[in-house]
Coordinates of C-alpha atoms in Angstrom, one line a residue:
M1 CA 32.0 -48.1 138.4
E2 CA 32.9 -48.4 134.7
R3 CA 31.8 -52.1 134.8
V4 CA 28.4 -51.0 136.2
L5 CA 28.0 -48.4 133.5
K6 CA 28.7 -51.0 130.8
V7 CA 26.2 -53.4 132.3
N8 CA 23.5 -50.7 132.5
K9 CA 24.2 -49.8 128.9
L10 CA 23.8 -53.4 127.8
Q11 CA 20.6 -53.8 129.8
N12 CA 19.2 -50.6 128.4
F13 CA 20.0 -51.7 124.8
L14 CA 18.2 -55.0 125.4
D15 CA 15.2 -53.2 127.0
V16 CA 14.8 -50.3 124.5
K17 CA 16.1 -51.7 121.2
L18 CA 15.7 -55.5 121.1
M19 CA 12.7 -56.2 123.3
P20 CA 10.1 -54.3 121.2
I21 CA 11.3 -56.0 118.0
A22 CA 11.5 -59.5 119.6
G23 CA 8.0 -58.9 121.2
R24 CA 6.4 -58.1 117.8
I25 CA 8.0 -61.2 116.2
S26 CA 6.8 -63.5 119.0
E27 CA 3.2 -62.1 118.6
Q28 CA 3.2 -62.5 114.8
R29 CA 0.1 -64.7 114.2
H30 CA 1.4 -66.5 111.1
L31 CA 4.6 -67.6 112.8
Q32 CA 2.7 -68.7 115.9
A33 CA 0.3 -70.7 113.6
I34 CA 3.2 -72.5 111.9
R35 CA 4.8 -73.4 115.3
D36 CA 1.6 -74.6 116.8
G37 CA 0.5 -76.4 113.6
I38 CA 3.7 -78.4 113.5
I39 CA 3.3 -79.2 117.2
L40 CA 0.0 -80.9 116.4
A41 CA 1.9 -83.4 114.3
L42 CA 4.6 -84.2 116.8
P43 CA 2.7 -86.9 118.9
L44 CA 2.1 -88.9 115.7
L45 CA 5.8 -88.6 114.7
I46 CA 6.8 -89.8 118.2
I47 CA 4.5 -92.8 117.8
G48 CA 6.0 -93.5 114.4
S49 CA 9.5 -93.3 115.9
F50 CA 8.5 -95.8 118.5
F51 CA 7.9 -98.4 115.8
L52 CA 11.0 -97.4 114.0
I53 CA 13.1 -98.1 117.2
I54 CA 11.5 -101.5 117.6
G55 CA 12.2 -102.4 114.0
F56 CA 15.9 -101.5 114.2
L57 CA 17.0 -102.5 117.7
P58 CA 20.8 -102.7 117.8
I59 CA 21.0 -106.3 118.9
N60 CA 22.9 -109.1 117.2
G61 CA 20.7 -111.7 115.7
Y62 CA 17.5 -109.5 116.3
N63 CA 16.4 -109.6 112.7
D64 CA 16.7 -113.4 112.4
F65 CA 14.9 -113.8 115.7
M66 CA 12.0 -111.7 114.7
A67 CA 11.8 -113.3 111.2
G68 CA 11.7 -116.7 112.8
I69 CA 8.7 -115.7 114.9
F70 CA 6.7 -113.4 112.6
G71 CA 7.9 -114.4 109.1
P72 CA 10.3 -112.8 106.6
S73 CA 8.1 -109.8 106.0
W74 CA 7.9 -108.9 109.7
L75 CA 9.7 -105.6 109.3
D76 CA 7.5 -104.3 106.5
K77 CA 4.4 -105.0 108.5
L78 CA 5.9 -103.5 111.7
L79 CA 6.7 -100.2 109.8
Y80 CA 3.1 -99.7 108.6
P81 CA 2.5 -97.0 111.4
V82 CA 5.7 -95.3 110.2
G83 CA 4.2 -94.8 106.8
A84 CA 0.9 -93.5 108.4
T85 CA 2.8 -90.9 110.5
F86 CA 6.0 -89.7 108.9
D87 CA 4.9 -90.1 105.3
L88 CA 1.8 -88.0 105.9
L89 CA 3.5 -85.1 107.7
A90 CA 2.6 -82.5 105.1
L91 CA -1.1 -83.4 105.4
F92 CA -1.0 -83.0 109.2
V93 CA 0.8 -79.7 108.9
S94 CA -1.6 -78.4 106.3
F95 CA -4.5 -79.0 108.6
G96 CA -2.7 -77.9 111.8
V97 CA -1.4 -74.6 110.5
A98 CA -4.7 -73.6 109.0
Y99 CA -6.5 -74.6 112.2
R100 CA -4.3 -72.6 114.5
L101 CA -4.3 -69.5 112.2
A102 CA -8.1 -69.6 111.9
E103 CA -8.3 -69.8 115.7
K104 CA -6.4 -66.6 116.0
Y105 CA -8.8 -64.9 113.5
K106 CA -11.7 -66.4 115.5
V107 CA -13.3 -68.1 112.5
D108 CA -14.2 -71.8 112.2
P109 CA -10.9 -73.6 112.5
V110 CA -12.2 -77.1 111.4
S111 CA -13.5 -75.7 108.1
A112 CA -10.3 -73.8 107.6
G113 CA -8.2 -76.9 108.2
V114 CA -10.3 -79.1 105.8
I115 CA -10.2 -76.4 103.1
S116 CA -6.4 -76.2 103.5
V117 CA -5.9 -79.9 103.0
S118 CA -8.1 -79.8 99.9
A119 CA -6.1 -76.9 98.5
F120 CA -2.9 -78.8 99.2
M121 CA -4.2 -81.9 97.4
L122 CA -5.4 -79.8 94.5
A123 CA -1.9 -78.3 94.1
T124 CA -0.2 -81.7 94.2
P125 CA 0.2 -83.5 90.8
F126 CA -1.3 -87.0 91.0
H127 CA 1.3 -88.9 89.1
V128 CA 4.5 -90.7 90.0
S129 CA 7.6 -91.8 88.1
F130 CA 9.3 -95.1 88.5
T131 CA 11.6 -97.4 86.4
P132 CA 10.2 -100.9 85.9
E133 CA 12.5 -103.8 86.3
G134 CA 14.5 -104.2 83.1
A135 CA 13.2 -100.9 81.6
G136 CA 15.7 -98.4 80.2
K137 CA 13.8 -95.3 81.4
A138 CA 11.3 -94.1 83.9
V139 CA 7.6 -94.4 83.3
E140 CA 5.0 -91.9 84.6
V141 CA 1.8 -93.3 86.1
G142 CA -1.2 -91.0 86.5
G143 CA -3.8 -91.1 89.2
A144 CA -1.3 -92.0 91.9
I145 CA -0.6 -89.8 95.0
P146 CA 3.1 -89.2 95.3
Q147 CA 4.1 -90.4 98.7
A148 CA 7.2 -88.2 98.9
L149 CA 5.1 -85.0 98.6
M150 CA 2.7 -86.1 101.3
G151 CA 5.6 -86.3 103.8
S152 CA 8.3 -83.8 104.8
Q153 CA 9.2 -82.9 101.2
G154 CA 5.7 -81.3 100.7
M155 CA 5.7 -79.5 104.1
F156 CA 6.7 -76.1 102.8
V157 CA 4.0 -76.1 100.2
A158 CA 1.5 -77.3 102.9
I159 CA 2.5 -74.3 105.1
I160 CA 2.2 -71.8 102.3
L161 CA -1.1 -73.0 101.1
A162 CA -2.5 -73.3 104.6
I163 CA -1.7 -69.6 105.2
L164 CA -3.1 -68.6 101.8
S165 CA -6.3 -70.6 102.0
T166 CA -7.0 -69.4 105.6
E167 CA -6.4 -65.8 104.7
I168 CA -8.9 -66.1 101.8
F169 CA -11.3 -68.0 104.1
R170 CA -11.3 -65.5 107.0
K171 CA -11.5 -62.4 104.8
I172 CA -14.7 -63.7 103.1
I173 CA -16.1 -64.8 106.4
Q174 CA -15.4 -61.4 108.0
K175 CA -16.9 -59.6 105.1
N176 CA -20.0 -61.7 105.6
V177 CA -20.1 -63.0 102.0
V178 CA -21.6 -66.3 103.1
I179 CA -24.7 -68.4 102.7
K180 CA -26.8 -68.0 105.8
M181 CA -29.2 -70.7 106.9
P182 CA -32.4 -70.2 109.0
D183 CA -32.2 -70.2 112.7
G184 CA -33.7 -73.7 113.1
V185 CA -30.9 -75.4 111.1
P186 CA -28.4 -77.4 113.2
P187 CA -25.2 -75.5 113.9
A188 CA -23.0 -78.1 112.1
V189 CA -25.0 -77.8 109.0
A190 CA -25.0 -74.0 109.2
R191 CA -21.2 -73.9 109.5
S192 CA -20.9 -76.1 106.5
F193 CA -22.9 -73.8 104.3
T194 CA -21.1 -70.8 105.8
A195 CA -17.8 -72.3 104.6
L196 CA -19.2 -73.0 101.1
V197 CA -18.4 -69.6 99.4
P198 CA -14.9 -69.2 101.0
A199 CA -14.1 -72.8 100.1
L200 CA -15.1 -72.2 96.5
A201 CA -12.9 -69.1 96.4
V202 CA -9.9 -71.0 97.8
I203 CA -10.4 -73.9 95.4
I204 CA -10.7 -71.7 92.3
T205 CA -7.7 -69.6 93.4
V206 CA -5.4 -72.7 93.8
W207 CA -6.8 -74.3 90.7
V208 CA -6.0 -71.2 88.5
L209 CA -2.6 -71.0 90.2
R210 CA -1.9 -74.6 89.3
L211 CA -2.9 -74.1 85.7
L212 CA -0.7 -71.1 85.4
I213 CA 2.3 -72.9 86.9
E214 CA 1.8 -75.9 84.6
L215 CA 2.6 -73.5 81.7
T216 CA 6.0 -72.8 83.1
P217 CA 9.1 -75.1 83.2
F218 CA 8.5 -75.7 86.9
E219 CA 5.2 -77.6 86.2
S220 CA 4.0 -77.6 89.8
I221 CA 4.1 -75.4 92.9
H222 CA 6.1 -78.2 94.6
A223 CA 8.9 -77.8 92.1
I224 CA 8.9 -73.9 92.6
V225 CA 9.1 -74.2 96.4
K226 CA 11.8 -76.8 96.3
D227 CA 14.0 -74.9 93.9
L228 CA 13.5 -71.4 95.2
L229 CA 12.8 -71.9 98.9
A230 CA 13.1 -75.4 100.4
T231 CA 16.5 -76.3 98.9
P232 CA 18.3 -73.0 99.8
L233 CA 16.7 -72.9 103.3
S234 CA 17.6 -76.6 103.9
Y235 CA 21.2 -75.9 102.9
L236 CA 21.3 -72.9 105.3
G237 CA 19.5 -74.6 108.1
G238 CA 21.7 -77.7 107.8
S239 CA 25.0 -75.8 107.7
L240 CA 27.2 -75.0 110.6
W241 CA 27.0 -71.2 110.2
G242 CA 23.2 -71.2 109.7
T243 CA 22.8 -73.3 112.8
L244 CA 25.1 -71.0 114.8
I245 CA 23.0 -68.0 113.8
A246 CA 19.7 -69.7 114.6
V247 CA 21.0 -70.9 118.1
F248 CA 22.4 -67.4 118.8
L249 CA 19.0 -65.8 118.1
M250 CA 17.3 -68.4 120.3
M251 CA 19.5 -67.7 123.3
L252 CA 19.3 -63.9 122.8
L253 CA 15.5 -64.0 122.8
W254 CA 15.5 -66.2 125.9
S255 CA 17.8 -63.8 127.7
M256 CA 15.1 -61.1 127.2
G257 CA 12.4 -63.4 128.6
L258 CA 10.9 -64.5 125.3
H259 CA 10.5 -68.1 124.2
G260 CA 13.4 -68.2 121.7
D261 CA 12.9 -71.8 120.7
A262 CA 9.3 -71.1 119.7
I263 CA 10.0 -67.9 117.8
V264 CA 13.1 -69.1 115.9
G265 CA 11.6 -72.6 115.7
S266 CA 8.6 -71.4 113.8
V267 CA 11.0 -70.6 110.9
M268 CA 13.6 -73.3 111.4
A269 CA 11.5 -76.3 112.5
P270 CA 10.1 -77.1 109.0
I271 CA 13.7 -77.2 107.8
W272 CA 15.1 -79.3 110.6
L273 CA 12.1 -81.7 110.5
Q274 CA 12.7 -82.2 106.7
L275 CA 16.4 -82.9 107.2
M276 CA 15.5 -85.3 110.0
D277 CA 13.0 -87.2 107.8
E278 CA 15.6 -87.5 105.0
N279 CA 17.9 -89.2 107.5
R280 CA 15.0 -91.4 108.6
K281 CA 14.3 -92.6 105.1
V282 CA 18.0 -93.5 104.5
F283 CA 18.2 -95.2 107.9
Q284 CA 15.0 -97.1 107.3
A285 CA 16.2 -98.4 103.9
N286 CA 19.6 -99.4 105.3
P287 CA 20.6 -98.9 109.0
N288 CA 24.3 -99.1 108.1
A289 CA 24.2 -96.4 105.4
E290 CA 25.9 -93.1 105.7
L291 CA 23.2 -90.5 106.8
P292 CA 23.1 -87.3 104.7
H293 CA 22.6 -84.7 107.4
V294 CA 24.2 -83.7 110.7
V295 CA 21.9 -80.9 111.7
T296 CA 18.3 -82.0 112.3
Q297 CA 15.6 -81.4 114.8
Q298 CA 17.2 -84.1 117.0
F299 CA 20.6 -82.3 116.8
I300 CA 19.0 -79.3 118.3
D301 CA 16.7 -81.0 120.9
L302 CA 19.1 -83.6 122.2
W303 CA 22.7 -82.3 122.0
L304 CA 22.1 -78.5 122.4
N305 CA 19.1 -78.3 124.7
I306 CA 20.5 -80.6 127.4
G307 CA 18.6 -79.7 130.6
G308 CA 16.7 -77.2 128.5
T309 CA 17.7 -74.2 126.5
G310 CA 21.2 -73.0 127.1
V311 CA 22.6 -76.4 128.2
T312 CA 21.3 -75.4 131.6
L313 CA 21.7 -78.9 133.1
A314 CA 25.4 -77.8 133.5
L315 CA 24.4 -74.8 135.5
V316 CA 22.1 -76.8 137.7
L317 CA 24.9 -79.3 138.4
L318 CA 27.1 -76.4 139.4
M319 CA 24.4 -75.2 141.8
L320 CA 24.3 -78.7 143.4
I321 CA 28.0 -79.3 143.8
R322 CA 29.6 -75.8 144.0
A323 CA 27.1 -73.3 145.3
R324 CA 27.8 -71.6 148.5
S325 CA 24.8 -69.3 148.7
K326 CA 21.6 -70.6 150.2
Q327 CA 19.6 -69.3 147.2
M328 CA 21.6 -71.2 144.6
K329 CA 21.8 -74.4 146.6
Q330 CA 18.0 -74.4 147.0
L331 CA 17.4 -73.5 143.4
G332 CA 19.6 -76.3 142.3
K333 CA 17.6 -78.9 144.3
L334 CA 14.3 -77.5 143.0
A335 CA 15.4 -77.3 139.4
F336 CA 17.2 -80.6 139.0
G337 CA 14.1 -82.7 138.4
A338 CA 12.8 -80.4 135.7
S339 CA 16.3 -80.0 134.2
L340 CA 16.7 -83.7 133.9
F341 CA 13.7 -83.7 131.5
N342 CA 15.0 -80.7 129.6
I343 CA 12.7 -78.1 131.1
S344 CA 14.8 -74.9 131.7
E345 CA 12.2 -72.4 132.9
P346 CA 12.9 -72.9 136.6
V347 CA 16.6 -72.0 136.0
V348 CA 16.1 -69.3 133.4
F349 CA 13.6 -67.4 135.5
G350 CA 14.6 -68.5 138.9
T351 CA 18.3 -67.7 138.9
P352 CA 17.5 -65.5 136.9
I353 CA 19.3 -65.7 133.6
V354 CA 16.7 -63.4 132.0
M355 CA 18.1 -59.8 131.8
N356 CA 21.1 -60.9 133.8
P357 CA 24.3 -59.6 132.2
T358 CA 26.5 -61.8 134.4
L359 CA 25.0 -65.1 133.1
L360 CA 24.1 -63.8 129.7
I361 CA 27.5 -64.6 128.2
P362 CA 27.7 -68.3 129.2
F363 CA 24.0 -68.8 128.4
I364 CA 24.7 -67.8 124.8
L365 CA 28.3 -69.2 124.6
A366 CA 27.7 -72.7 125.9
P367 CA 25.1 -73.7 123.2
L368 CA 27.3 -72.2 120.5
V369 CA 30.3 -74.2 121.6
S370 CA 28.1 -77.3 121.8
V371 CA 27.0 -76.7 118.2
V372 CA 30.6 -76.6 117.0
I373 CA 31.6 -79.7 119.0
T374 CA 28.6 -81.7 118.0
Y375 CA 28.7 -80.7 114.4
F376 CA 32.4 -81.7 113.8
A377 CA 32.2 -84.8 116.0
M378 CA 29.4 -86.1 113.8
D379 CA 30.7 -84.7 110.5
W380 CA 34.1 -86.3 111.0
G381 CA 32.5 -89.7 111.9
W382 CA 33.6 -89.8 115.5
V383 CA 29.9 -89.9 116.7
A384 CA 26.9 -91.4 114.9
K385 CA 24.6 -88.9 113.3
P386 CA 20.9 -88.7 114.4
N387 CA 19.0 -91.4 112.5
G388 CA 15.6 -89.7 112.1
V389 CA 13.9 -91.2 115.1
L390 CA 12.0 -88.4 116.8
V391 CA 12.9 -89.0 120.4
P392 CA 10.7 -86.8 122.7
W393 CA 12.6 -83.7 123.7
T394 CA 11.8 -84.4 127.3
S395 CA 13.8 -87.7 127.3
P396 CA 16.6 -87.7 129.9
V397 CA 20.1 -87.0 128.7
L398 CA 22.2 -90.1 127.7
V399 CA 19.0 -92.2 127.1
S400 CA 18.0 -89.8 124.3
G401 CA 21.5 -89.7 122.8
Y402 CA 21.5 -93.5 122.7
L403 CA 18.1 -93.8 121.0
A404 CA 18.5 -91.0 118.5
T405 CA 21.7 -92.6 117.1
G406 CA 20.3 -96.0 116.7
G407 CA 21.7 -97.5 119.9
K408 CA 25.2 -96.0 119.6
I409 CA 27.2 -95.3 122.8
S410 CA 28.9 -92.4 121.0
G411 CA 25.7 -90.4 121.1
M412 CA 25.6 -90.7 124.9
V413 CA 29.3 -89.8 125.3
L414 CA 28.9 -86.7 123.2
Q415 CA 26.0 -85.5 125.4
A416 CA 28.2 -86.0 128.5
V417 CA 31.1 -84.1 126.8
N418 CA 28.7 -81.2 126.0
V419 CA 27.6 -81.0 129.6
V420 CA 31.1 -81.0 131.0
V421 CA 32.3 -78.3 128.5
A422 CA 29.2 -76.2 129.4
M423 CA 30.0 -76.6 133.1
L424 CA 33.5 -75.2 132.4
I425 CA 32.0 -72.3 130.5
Y426 CA 29.4 -71.5 133.1
Y427 CA 31.8 -71.9 136.1
P428 CA 33.5 -68.5 136.4
F429 CA 30.3 -66.6 135.8
F430 CA 28.4 -68.8 138.2
R431 CA 31.0 -68.3 140.9
A432 CA 30.7 -64.5 140.5
W433 CA 26.9 -64.7 140.7
D434 CA 26.9 -67.1 143.6
K435 CA 29.4 -64.9 145.4
K436 CA 27.1 -61.9 144.9
K437 CA 24.1 -63.9 146.3
M438 CA 26.1 -65.0 149.3
E439 CA 27.2 -61.5 150.1
E440 CA 23.6 -60.3 149.8
E441 CA 22.5 -63.0 152.3
L442 CA 25.3 -62.2 154.7
S443 CA 24.4 -58.5 154.5
S444 CA 20.8 -59.2 155.0
E445 CA 21.6 -61.3 158.1
K446 CA 23.7 -58.5 159.6
T447 CA 21.2 -55.8 159.1
A448 CA 18.3 -57.8 160.4
E449 CA 16.9 -56.3 163.6
P450 CA 17.4 -58.7 166.5
A451 CA 14.2 -59.5 168.5
V452 CA 14.6 -57.7 171.9
K453 CA 12.4 -58.7 174.8
T454 CA 11.4 -55.7 177.0
N455 CA 9.6 -55.6 180.2
T456 CA 7.1 -52.8 180.8
L457 CA 5.7 -51.7 184.1
D458 CA 2.1 -50.7 184.1
I459 CA 1.4 -47.8 186.5

């Protein structure tokens, strides 16, 4: 009885206290726009990763073989698509975030996206520093677009300016301070003139902002964001404790039926993608170099979300090999295919795990333990760190670990270890839940009314 009361108190706390807060966060339009805007860039990053994998296949003599066929500069030419995807990430995000936010305000998303990209370019200083061969100090060259700021390093500025420019754009549009064209003008032309006044307002705002910042020691908005926002957040997001907090919040939100990865990911994805890209640059320059970061987007997708959120492949395997109730056996068979490609919804909502205090503990605990195991295994050098190749999150376990570590077996082994450990964590709770389901099935069979055949005599 006491256990039932505690369970009811926990469920009441989740329903009354946390659900309203989590619901409001999940519906916050700016966080949704950041999440959806970054997702727009992911197909291009996956394409770039494909060329990166081909360029650095872990095969002895591969480099000499390719050089013999395509010439000594084969690798530089092969990696052209990498530069056109990874190195332009900030531009894609700038357009994507503004586009998605404008959609939510029901204003022209294409115009908002184009204006956002223009604002980002306006805020970016067009000069680069380099040290010529034999020179004693760096030289600044004007009129050159800094490649680093177009990639992951400029992503935070791109997000900030996308939100700022779209807010200005939609407010002016909604207040109807626009140039209206006659009815006979083609719609595309009319939309362009409608965007003229808000675009001018955005450009003037960002221009004045840049002039004011250039009077400070920071000199550019990129330097301000890097020193005050990006660097501290990157340190937090790349640390063990910061990752544990983020993963705990993800699991807690999922346990209430909310998409924890999407909600927390809208804040953490820019950090983890930037850390991933820093690893990619080091790996691309020298595949044998020590990579700077353990926690990246790959770390989260491929070593924590095995089978989907909550390392639920472990739970599905338990259903297949240890379940005694008909419901759990059938669910295991149905969910295995999706879980193999890291889709957890059939398990999360079918078991269910959502609002289920019995499975809530292992659902949260298993990923947290996986974070600790994976972090220290990579930090201590036992397992190769993720190399910056954005392997699709739907890639099957073992294959993804192999590709994301540059063809290292250790990445596969660590994924298998995480699944086994998660199975041990889930097992006692799964047994209790499976026993409950079996008792319910037996009780249902006993109370079922047997079909009785009766003969009636018509008089």
